[in-house]
Short mmCIF file of C-alpha atoms in Angstrom, two decimals:
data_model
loop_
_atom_site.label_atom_id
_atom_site.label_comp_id
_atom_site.label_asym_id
_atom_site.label_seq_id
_atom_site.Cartn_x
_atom_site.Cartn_y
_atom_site.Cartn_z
CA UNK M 847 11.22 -27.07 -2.80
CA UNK M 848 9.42 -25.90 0.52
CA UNK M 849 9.26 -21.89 0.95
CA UNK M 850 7.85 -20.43 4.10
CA UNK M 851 6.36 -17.34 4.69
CA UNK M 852 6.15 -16.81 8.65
CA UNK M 853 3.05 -15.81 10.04
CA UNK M 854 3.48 -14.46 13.56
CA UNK M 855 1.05 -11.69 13.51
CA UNK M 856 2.55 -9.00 12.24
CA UNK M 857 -0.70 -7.92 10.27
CA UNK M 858 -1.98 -8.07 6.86
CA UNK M 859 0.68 -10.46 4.57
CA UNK M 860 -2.16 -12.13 2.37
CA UNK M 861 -0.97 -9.92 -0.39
CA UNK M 862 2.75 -11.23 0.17
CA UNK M 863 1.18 -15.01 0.19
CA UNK M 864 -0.91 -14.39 -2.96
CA UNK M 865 1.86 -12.96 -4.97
CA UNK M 866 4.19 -16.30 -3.86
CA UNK M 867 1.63 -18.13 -4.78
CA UNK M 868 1.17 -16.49 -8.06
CA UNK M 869 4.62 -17.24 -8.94
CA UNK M 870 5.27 -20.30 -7.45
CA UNK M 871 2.14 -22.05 -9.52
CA UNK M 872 2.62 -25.60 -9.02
CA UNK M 873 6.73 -25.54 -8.98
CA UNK M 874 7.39 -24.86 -5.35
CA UNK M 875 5.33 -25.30 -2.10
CA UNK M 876 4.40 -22.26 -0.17
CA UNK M 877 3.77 -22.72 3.77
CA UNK M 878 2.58 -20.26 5.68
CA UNK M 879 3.32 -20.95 9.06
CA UNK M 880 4.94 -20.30 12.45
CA UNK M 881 5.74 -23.65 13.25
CA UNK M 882 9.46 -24.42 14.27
CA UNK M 883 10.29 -27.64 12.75
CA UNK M 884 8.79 -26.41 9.36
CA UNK M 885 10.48 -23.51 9.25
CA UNK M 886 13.57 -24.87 10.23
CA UNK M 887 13.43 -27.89 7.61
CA UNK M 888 12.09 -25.51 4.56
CA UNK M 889 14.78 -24.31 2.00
CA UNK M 890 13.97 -20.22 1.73
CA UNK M 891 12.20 -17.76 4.29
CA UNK M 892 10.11 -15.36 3.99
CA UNK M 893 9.83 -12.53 7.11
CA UNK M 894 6.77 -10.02 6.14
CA UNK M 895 6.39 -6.98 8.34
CA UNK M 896 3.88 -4.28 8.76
CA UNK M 897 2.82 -2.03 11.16
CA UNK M 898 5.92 -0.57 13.67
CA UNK M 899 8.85 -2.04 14.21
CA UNK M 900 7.73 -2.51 17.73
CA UNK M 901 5.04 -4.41 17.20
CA UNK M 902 6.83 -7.24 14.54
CA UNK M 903 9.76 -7.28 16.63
CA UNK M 904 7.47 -7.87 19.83
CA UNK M 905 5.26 -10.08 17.25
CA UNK M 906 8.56 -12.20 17.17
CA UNK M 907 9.49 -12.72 20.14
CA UNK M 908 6.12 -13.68 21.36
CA UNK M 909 5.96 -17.05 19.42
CA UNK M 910 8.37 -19.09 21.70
CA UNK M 911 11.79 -20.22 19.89
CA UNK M 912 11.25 -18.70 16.77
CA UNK M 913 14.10 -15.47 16.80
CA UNK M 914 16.45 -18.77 17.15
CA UNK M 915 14.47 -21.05 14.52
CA UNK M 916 15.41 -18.02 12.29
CA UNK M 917 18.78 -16.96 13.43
CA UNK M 918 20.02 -20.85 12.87
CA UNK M 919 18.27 -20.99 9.65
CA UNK M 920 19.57 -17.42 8.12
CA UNK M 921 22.83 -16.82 10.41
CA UNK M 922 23.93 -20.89 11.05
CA UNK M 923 22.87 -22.53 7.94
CA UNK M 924 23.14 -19.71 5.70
CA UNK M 925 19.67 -20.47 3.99
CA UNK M 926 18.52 -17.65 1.94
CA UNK M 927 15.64 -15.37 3.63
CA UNK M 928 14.12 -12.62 2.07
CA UNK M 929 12.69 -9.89 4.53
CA UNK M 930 9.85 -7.65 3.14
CA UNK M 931 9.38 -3.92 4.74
CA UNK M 932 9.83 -4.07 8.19
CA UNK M 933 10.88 -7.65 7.78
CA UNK M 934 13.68 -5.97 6.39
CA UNK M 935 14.13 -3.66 8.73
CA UNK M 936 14.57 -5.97 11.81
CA UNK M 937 17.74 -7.20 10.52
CA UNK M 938 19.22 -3.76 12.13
CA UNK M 939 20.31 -3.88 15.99
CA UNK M 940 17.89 -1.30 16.85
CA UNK M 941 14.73 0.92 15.91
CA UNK M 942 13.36 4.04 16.75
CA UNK M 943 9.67 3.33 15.98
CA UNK M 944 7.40 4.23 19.25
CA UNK M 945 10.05 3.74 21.25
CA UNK M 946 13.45 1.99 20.98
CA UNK M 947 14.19 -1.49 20.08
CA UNK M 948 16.32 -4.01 20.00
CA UNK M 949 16.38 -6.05 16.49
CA UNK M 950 17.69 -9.27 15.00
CA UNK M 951 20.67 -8.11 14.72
CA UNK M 952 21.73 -9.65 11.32
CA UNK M 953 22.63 -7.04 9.58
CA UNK M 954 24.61 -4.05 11.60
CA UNK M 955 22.64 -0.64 11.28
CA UNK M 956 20.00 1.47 12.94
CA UNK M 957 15.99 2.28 11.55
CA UNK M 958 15.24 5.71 12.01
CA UNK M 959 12.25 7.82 10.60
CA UNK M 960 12.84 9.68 7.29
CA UNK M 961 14.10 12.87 7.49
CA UNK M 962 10.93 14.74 6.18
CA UNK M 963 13.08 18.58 6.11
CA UNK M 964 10.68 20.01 7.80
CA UNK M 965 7.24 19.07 6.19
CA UNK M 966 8.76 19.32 2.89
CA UNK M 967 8.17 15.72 2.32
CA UNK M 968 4.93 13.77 3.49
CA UNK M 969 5.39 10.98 5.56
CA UNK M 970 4.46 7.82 5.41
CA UNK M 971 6.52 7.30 1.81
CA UNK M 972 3.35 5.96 -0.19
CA UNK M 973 3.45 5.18 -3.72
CA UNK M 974 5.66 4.11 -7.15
CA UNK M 975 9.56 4.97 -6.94
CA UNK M 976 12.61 4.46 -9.20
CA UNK M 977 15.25 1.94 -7.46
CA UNK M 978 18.57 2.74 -8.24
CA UNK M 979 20.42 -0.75 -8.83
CA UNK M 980 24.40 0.33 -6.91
CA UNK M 981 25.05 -3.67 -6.63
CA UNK M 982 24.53 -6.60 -8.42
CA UNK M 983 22.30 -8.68 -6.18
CA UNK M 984 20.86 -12.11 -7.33
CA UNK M 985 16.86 -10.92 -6.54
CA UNK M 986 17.57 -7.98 -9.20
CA UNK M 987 18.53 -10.49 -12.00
CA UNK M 988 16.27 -9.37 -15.11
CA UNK M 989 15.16 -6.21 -13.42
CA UNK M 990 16.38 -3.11 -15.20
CA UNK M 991 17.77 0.14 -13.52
CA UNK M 992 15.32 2.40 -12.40
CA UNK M 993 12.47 0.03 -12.44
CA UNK M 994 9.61 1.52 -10.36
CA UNK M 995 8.63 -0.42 -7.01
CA UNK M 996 5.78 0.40 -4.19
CA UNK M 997 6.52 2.29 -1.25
CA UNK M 998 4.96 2.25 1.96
CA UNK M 999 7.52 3.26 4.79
CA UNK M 1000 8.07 6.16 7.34
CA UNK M 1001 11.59 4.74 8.64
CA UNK M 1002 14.34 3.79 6.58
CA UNK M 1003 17.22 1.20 7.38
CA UNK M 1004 20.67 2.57 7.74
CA UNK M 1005 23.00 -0.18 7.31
CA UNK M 1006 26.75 0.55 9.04
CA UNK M 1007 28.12 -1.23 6.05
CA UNK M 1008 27.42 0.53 2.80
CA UNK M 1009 28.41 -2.60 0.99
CA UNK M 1010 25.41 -4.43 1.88
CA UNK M 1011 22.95 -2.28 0.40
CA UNK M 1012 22.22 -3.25 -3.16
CA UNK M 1013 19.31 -0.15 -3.97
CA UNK M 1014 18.67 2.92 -3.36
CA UNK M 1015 15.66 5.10 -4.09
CA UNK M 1016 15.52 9.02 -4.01
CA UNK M 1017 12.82 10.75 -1.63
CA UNK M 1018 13.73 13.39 0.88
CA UNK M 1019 17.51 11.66 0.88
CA UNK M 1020 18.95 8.65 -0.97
CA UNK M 1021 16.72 5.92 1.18
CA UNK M 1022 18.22 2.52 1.48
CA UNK M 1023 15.62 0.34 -0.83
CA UNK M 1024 17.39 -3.35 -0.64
CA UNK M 1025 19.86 -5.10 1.03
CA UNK M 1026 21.96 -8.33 0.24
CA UNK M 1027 24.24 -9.87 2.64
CA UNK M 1028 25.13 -13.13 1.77
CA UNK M 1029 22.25 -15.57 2.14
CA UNK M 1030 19.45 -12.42 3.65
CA UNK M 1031 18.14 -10.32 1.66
CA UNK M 1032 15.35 -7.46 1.93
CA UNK M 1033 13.92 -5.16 -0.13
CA UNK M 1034 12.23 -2.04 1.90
CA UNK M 1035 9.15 -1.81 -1.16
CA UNK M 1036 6.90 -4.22 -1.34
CA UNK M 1037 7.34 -6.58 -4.27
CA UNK M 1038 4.16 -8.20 -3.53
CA UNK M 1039 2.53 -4.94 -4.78
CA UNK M 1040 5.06 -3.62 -7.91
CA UNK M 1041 3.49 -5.06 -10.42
CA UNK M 1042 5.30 -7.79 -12.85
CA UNK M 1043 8.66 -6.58 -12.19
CA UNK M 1044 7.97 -7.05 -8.13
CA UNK M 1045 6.84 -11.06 -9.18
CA UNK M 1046 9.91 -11.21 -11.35
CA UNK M 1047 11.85 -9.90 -7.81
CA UNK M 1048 10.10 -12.83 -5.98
CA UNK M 1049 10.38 -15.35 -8.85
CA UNK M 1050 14.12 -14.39 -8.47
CA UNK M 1051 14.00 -15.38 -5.16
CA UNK M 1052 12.26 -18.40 -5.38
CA UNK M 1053 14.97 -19.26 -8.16
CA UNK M 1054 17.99 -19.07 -6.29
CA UNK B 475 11.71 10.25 -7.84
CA UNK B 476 8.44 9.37 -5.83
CA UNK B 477 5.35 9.00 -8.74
CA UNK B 478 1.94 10.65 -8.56
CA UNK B 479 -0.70 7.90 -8.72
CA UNK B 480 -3.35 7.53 -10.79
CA UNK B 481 -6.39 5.46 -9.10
CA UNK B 482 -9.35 4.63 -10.64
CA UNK B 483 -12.11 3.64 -8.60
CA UNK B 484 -14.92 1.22 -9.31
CA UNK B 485 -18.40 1.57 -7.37
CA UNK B 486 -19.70 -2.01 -6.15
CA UNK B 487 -22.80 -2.63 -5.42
CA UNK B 488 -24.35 -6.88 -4.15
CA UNK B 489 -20.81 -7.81 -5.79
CA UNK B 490 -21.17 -6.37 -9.20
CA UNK B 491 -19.72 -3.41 -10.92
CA UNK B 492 -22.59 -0.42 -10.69
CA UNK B 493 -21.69 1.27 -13.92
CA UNK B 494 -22.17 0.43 -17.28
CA UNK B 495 -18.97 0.13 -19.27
CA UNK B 496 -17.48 -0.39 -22.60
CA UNK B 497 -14.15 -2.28 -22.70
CA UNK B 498 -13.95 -4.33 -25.70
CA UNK B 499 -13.00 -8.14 -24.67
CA UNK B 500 -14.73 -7.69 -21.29
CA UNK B 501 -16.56 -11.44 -20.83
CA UNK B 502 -19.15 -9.95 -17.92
CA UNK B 503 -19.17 -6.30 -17.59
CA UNK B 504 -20.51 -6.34 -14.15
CA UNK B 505 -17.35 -8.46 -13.01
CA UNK B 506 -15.23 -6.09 -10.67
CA UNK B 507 -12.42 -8.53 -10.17
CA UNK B 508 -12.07 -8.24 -14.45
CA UNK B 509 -12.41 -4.70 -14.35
CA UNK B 510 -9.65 -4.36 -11.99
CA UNK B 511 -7.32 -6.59 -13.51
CA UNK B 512 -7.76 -4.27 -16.72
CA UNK B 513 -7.09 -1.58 -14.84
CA UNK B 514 -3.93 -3.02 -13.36
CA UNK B 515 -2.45 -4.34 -16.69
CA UNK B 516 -3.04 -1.08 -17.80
CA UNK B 517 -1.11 0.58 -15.86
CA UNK B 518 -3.17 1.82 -12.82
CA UNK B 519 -1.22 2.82 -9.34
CA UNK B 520 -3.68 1.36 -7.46
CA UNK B 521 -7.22 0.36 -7.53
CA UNK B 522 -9.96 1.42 -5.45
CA UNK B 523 -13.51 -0.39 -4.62
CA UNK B 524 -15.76 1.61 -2.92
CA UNK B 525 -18.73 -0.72 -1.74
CA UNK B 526 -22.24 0.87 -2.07
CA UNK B 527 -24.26 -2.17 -0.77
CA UNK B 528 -27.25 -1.02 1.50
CA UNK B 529 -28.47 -4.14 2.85
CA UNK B 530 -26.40 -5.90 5.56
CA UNK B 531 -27.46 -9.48 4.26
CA UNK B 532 -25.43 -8.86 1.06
CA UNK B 533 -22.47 -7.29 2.80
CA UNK B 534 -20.61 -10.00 2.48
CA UNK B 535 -19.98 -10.00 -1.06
CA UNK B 536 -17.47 -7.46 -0.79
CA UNK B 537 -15.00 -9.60 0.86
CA UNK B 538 -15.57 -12.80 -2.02
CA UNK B 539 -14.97 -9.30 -4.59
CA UNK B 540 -11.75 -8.83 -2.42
CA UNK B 541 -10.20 -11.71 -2.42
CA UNK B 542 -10.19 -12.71 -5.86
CA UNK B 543 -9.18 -9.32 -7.22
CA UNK B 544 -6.11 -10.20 -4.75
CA UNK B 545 -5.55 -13.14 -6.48
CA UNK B 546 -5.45 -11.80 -9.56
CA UNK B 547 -3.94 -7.87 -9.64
CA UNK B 548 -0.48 -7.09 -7.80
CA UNK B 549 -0.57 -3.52 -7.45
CA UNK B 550 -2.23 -2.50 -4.36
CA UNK B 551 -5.99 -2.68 -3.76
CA UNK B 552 -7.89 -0.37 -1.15
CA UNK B 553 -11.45 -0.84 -0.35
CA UNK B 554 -14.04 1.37 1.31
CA UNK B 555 -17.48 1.96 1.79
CA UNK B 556 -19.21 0.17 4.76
CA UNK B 557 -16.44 -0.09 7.17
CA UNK B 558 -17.53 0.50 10.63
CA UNK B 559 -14.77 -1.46 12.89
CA UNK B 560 -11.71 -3.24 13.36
CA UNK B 561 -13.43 -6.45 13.08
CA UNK B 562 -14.52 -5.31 9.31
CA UNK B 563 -10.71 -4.09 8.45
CA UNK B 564 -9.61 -6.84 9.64
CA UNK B 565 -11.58 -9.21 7.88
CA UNK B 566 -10.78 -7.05 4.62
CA UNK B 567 -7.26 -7.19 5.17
CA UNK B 568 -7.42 -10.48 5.62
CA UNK B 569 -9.27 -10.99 2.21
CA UNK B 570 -6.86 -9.29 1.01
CA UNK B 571 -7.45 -5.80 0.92
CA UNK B 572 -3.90 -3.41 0.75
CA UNK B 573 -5.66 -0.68 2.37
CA UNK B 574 -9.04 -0.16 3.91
CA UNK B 575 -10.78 3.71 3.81
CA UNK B 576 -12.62 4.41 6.55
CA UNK B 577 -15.45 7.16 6.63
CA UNK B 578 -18.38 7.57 8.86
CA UNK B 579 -16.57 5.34 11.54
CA UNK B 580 -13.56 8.01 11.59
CA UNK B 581 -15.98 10.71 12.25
CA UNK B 582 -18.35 9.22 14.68
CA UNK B 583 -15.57 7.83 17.23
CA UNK B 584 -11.88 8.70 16.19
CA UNK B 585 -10.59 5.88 18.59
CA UNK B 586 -11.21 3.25 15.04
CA UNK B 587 -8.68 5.23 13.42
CA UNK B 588 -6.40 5.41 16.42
CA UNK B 589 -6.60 1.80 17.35
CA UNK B 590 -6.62 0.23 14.01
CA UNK B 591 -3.89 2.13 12.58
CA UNK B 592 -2.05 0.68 15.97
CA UNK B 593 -3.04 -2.63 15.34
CA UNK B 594 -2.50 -2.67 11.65
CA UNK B 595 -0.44 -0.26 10.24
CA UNK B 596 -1.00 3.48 9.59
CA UNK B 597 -0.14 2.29 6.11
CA UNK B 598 -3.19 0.53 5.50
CA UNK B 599 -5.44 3.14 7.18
CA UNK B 600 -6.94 5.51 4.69
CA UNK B 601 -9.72 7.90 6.09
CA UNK B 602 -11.71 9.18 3.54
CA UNK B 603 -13.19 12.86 4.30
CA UNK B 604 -16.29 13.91 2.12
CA UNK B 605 -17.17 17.41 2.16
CA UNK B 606 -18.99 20.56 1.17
CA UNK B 607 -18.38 24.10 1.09
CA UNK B 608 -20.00 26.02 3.49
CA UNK B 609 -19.33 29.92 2.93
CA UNK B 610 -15.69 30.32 3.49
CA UNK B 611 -14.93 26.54 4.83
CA UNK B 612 -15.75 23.13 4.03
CA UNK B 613 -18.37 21.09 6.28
CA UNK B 614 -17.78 17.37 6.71
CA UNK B 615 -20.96 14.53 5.48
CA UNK B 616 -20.75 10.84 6.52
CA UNK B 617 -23.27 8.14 5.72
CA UNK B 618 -22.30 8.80 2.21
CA UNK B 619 -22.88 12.51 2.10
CA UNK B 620 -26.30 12.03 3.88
CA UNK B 621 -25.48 13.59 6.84
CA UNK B 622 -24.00 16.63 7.85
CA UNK B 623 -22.05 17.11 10.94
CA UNK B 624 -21.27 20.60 11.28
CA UNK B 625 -17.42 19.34 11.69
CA UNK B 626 -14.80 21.52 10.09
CA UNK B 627 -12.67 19.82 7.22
CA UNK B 628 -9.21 21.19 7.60
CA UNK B 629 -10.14 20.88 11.63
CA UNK B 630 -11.05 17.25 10.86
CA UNK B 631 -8.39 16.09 8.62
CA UNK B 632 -5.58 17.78 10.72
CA UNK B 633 -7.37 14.95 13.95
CA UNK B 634 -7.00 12.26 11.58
CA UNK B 635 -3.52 12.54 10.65
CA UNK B 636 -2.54 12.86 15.06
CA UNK B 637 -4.96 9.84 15.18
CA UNK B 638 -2.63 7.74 13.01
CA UNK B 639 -4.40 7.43 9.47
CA UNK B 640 -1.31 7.64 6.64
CA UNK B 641 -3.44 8.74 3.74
CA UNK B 642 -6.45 11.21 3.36
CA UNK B 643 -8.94 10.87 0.68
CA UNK B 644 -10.88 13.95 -0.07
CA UNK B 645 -13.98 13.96 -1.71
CA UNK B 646 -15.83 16.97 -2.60
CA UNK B 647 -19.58 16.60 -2.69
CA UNK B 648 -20.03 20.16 -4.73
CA UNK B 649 -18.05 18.76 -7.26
CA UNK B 650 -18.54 14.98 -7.35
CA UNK B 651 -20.39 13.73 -10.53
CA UNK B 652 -20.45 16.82 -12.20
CA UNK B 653 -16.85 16.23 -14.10
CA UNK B 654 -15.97 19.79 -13.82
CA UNK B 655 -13.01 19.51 -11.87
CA UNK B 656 -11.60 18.65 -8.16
CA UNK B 657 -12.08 21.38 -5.71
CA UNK B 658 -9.01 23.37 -5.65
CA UNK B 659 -9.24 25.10 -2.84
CA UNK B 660 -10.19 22.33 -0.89
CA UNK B 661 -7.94 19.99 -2.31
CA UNK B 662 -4.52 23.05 -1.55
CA UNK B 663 -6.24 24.13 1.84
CA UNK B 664 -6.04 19.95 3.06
CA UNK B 665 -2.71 19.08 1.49
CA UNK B 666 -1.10 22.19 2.66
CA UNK B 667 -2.63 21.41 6.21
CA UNK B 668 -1.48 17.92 6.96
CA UNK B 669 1.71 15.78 6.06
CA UNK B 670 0.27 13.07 5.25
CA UNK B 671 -0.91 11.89 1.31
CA UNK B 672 -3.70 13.40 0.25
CA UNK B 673 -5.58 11.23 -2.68
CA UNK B 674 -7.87 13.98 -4.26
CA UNK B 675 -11.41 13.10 -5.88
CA UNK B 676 -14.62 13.81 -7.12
CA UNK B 677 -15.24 16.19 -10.21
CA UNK B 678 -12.91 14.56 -12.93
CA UNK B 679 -14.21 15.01 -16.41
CA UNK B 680 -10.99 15.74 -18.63
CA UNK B 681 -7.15 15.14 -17.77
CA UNK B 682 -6.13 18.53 -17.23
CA UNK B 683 -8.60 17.92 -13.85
CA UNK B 684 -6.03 15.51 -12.91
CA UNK B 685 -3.43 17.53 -13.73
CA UNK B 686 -5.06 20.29 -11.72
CA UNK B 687 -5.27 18.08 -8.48
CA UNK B 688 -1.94 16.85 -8.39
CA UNK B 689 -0.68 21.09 -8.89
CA UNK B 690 -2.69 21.89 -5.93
CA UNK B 691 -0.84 19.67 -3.76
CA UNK B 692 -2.34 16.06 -4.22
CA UNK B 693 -0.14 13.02 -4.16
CA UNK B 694 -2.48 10.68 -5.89
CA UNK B 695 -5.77 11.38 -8.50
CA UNK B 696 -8.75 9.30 -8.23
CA UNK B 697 -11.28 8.84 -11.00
CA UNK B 698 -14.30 6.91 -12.03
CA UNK B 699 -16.27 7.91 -14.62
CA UNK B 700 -13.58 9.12 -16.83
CA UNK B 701 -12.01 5.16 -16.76
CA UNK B 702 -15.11 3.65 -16.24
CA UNK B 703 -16.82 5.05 -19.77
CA UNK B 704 -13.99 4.60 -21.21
CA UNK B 705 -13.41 8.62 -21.97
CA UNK B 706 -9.77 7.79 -21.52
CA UNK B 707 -7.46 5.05 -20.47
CA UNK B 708 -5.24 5.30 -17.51
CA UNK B 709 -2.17 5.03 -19.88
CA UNK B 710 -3.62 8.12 -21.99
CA UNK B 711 -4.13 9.83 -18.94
CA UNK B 712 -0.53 9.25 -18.03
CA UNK B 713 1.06 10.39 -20.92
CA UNK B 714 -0.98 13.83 -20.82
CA UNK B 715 0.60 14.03 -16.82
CA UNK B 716 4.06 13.52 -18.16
CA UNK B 717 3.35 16.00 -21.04
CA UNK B 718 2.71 18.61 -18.33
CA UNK B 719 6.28 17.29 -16.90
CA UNK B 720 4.06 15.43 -13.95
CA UNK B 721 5.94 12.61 -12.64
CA UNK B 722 3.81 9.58 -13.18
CA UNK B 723 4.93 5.65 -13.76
CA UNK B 724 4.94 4.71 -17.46
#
């Protein structure tokens, strides 16, 4: 089995390509890559994100044919994808970050920043939070109820239809933490960086 | 609920660990990438390297330190000490680093903080602020607390958080190494300031410091020697947080 984790600039994802890696072992191939045709042919995708939505969404676009490589792969073929922060988020239609703009389109909803009431809560989110399991999704199998993930967000991902979101975690409001929708996924912490129950999120994954 | 971290921090020096320490079943003390990993299984939030190299011919070490402690530890990893430009986070981030903390860069030209936490992330753009009472304020040191700059802290750390950085790690020089406690004051008058994280350290000699920094406003705790020597383990110094009804990850 061939999993690829697309690198199109969209800063620092060694962490995400360690912790595949880490899990994978000798089972499954990991690419890393931004090429077309191996995207295209490889059985899951991975779509990192960090920095603004801006900037991944304009990261995207820049590498020629690859919005469509992923729309076929995720939308056509219904291959599962798993989108990581503001991977994630770019399944919306649009985002507020800097300025705004348009997403994938995937999955219908809007990224806005956190409501912070007023300085009452610091933004960026940084740290260890409780997810709050609302639907049985296949990347939660083994993972208990209120396991703690890392957080490192200032926008959150308000999906039009509540039934795609699978966790929640609490901060200023009840913050959208993961999504499932068919064959995409996303998860707005970073299991990368949670620790064994994180791997056992991306082992999940790998395992479908 | 969001958690108050815990993060200890291990001084690096050519590679190596600079402290001595005394985990049992540790195969080469000096090893940072072990000591981390021990950290992590423990139950740490986060580890922190700060890299005290002098010379520039060994400066490379760092990133070798980096990327195997990525390999190995999945919680995230920030590294300081050293960093003087994009080209350096970059090449950290790249190794693997989580989040890089940037000091005497921040202070001498702003525009690293600005532009890197454009390029990167402001999530992986920690400035970390050293300072030292001054009558009824707090002066800000670089170069490791060598040099003063006559720059106001709160003044400072309120230009850092417009210039993009997402965390703030105080240090206070008057209290660093003497484990009697994290400047309170200091540690309130910053939080209360800015709305970004604030990672509080230097002082920490018994839990109730940690406990202290988190009531006056800290999101995260950072200690060394208290982990290092082995005085207590991050999981002991957990439970005493959620015996004072702290929030913490157990």
């Amino acid at each position: 089995m061939n999993v690829t984790i697309v690198d199109y600039n969209s800063g620092n994802i060694s962490s995400v390509i360690n912790s595949f890696e880490e899990v994978a072992k000798d089972k499954v191939n990991i690419e890393v890559t931004s090429d077309l045709n191996k995207i295209k042919s490889s059985d899951k995708v991975v779509l990192p994100g960090q920095g603004s939505f801006k900037s991944c969404v304009d990261a995207l676009n820049k590498i020629d044919g690859l919005v469509d490589i992923l729309s076929e792969f995720a939308i056509n073929n219904k291959k599962p994808l798993l989108g990581i922060c503001v991977g994630l988020q770019m399944f919306a239609d649009i985002g507020y970050e800097e300025t705004e703009t348009k997403g994938l389109g995937w999955v219908s909803g809007k990224v806005s920043k956190i409501d912070n009431q007023n300085g009452k809560f610091k933004l960026p989110h940084i740290g260890w939070n409780q997810i709050n399991i609302v639907k049985d999704s296949k990347i939660f199998k083994d993972i208990e109820n209120n396991s703690h993930m890392y957080f490192v967000h200032s926008y959150e991902f308000i999906p039009n239809d509540k039934s795609v979101i699978s966790g929640t975690t609490d901060y200023s409001s009840n913050i959208v933490c993961s999504v499932e929708k068919d064959n995409i996924f996303g998860t707005q912490f970073h299991p990368e960086k949670s620790d064994k129950t994180g791997l056992k999120i991306i082992d999940n994954f790998i395992n479908l | 609920m969001l958690k108050k971290r815990i993060i200890p921090c291990l001084d690096v020096k050519n590679g190596r660990v600079v402290k001595g320490i005394n985990f049992v079943d540790l195969k080469d003390a000096g090893d940072p990438v072990e000591q981390a990993k021990i950290y992590s299984d423990g139950g740490a939030d986060e580890i922190c390297f700060l890299d005290i190299t002098a010379s520039n011919e060994n400066r490379d070490t760092i990133y070798d330190v980096v990327e195997r402690t990525s390999k190995n530890c999945f919680v995230p990893l920030t590294v300081g000490g050293g960093v003087r430009s994009i080209e350096d986070i970059n090449k950290l981030l790249n190794c693997g680093a989580d989040k890089v903390s940037i000091n005497t860069a921040a202070v001498q030209n702003s525009k690293v903080v600005e532009e890197s936490s454009k390029k990167f992330g402001s999530q992986c753009i920690v400035v970390a602020i050293d300072a030292k009472k001054n009558g009824e304020n707090w002066e800000i040191f670089t170069h490791g607390g060598r040099n003063p700059t006559g720059i106001d802290a709160i003044h400072f750390a309120n230009k850092m958080e417009e210039s993009g950085a997402g965390e703030l790690l105080v240090t206070s020089m008057d209290k660093d190494g003497t484990q009697s406690g994290y400047d309170i004051d200091l540690m309130k008058k910053i939080s209360s300031n800015v709305n970004i994280p604030v990672i509080a350290s230097g002082g920490v000699g018994t839990l109730d410091h940690l406990a202290e920094g988190i009531s006056a406003g800290a999101s995260a705790v950072l200690a060394a020697s208290i982990f290092h020597y082995g005085t207590y383990s991050v999981q002991e110094a957990k439970q005493y947080l959620a015996s004072k009804d702290i929030p913490v990850r157990i």
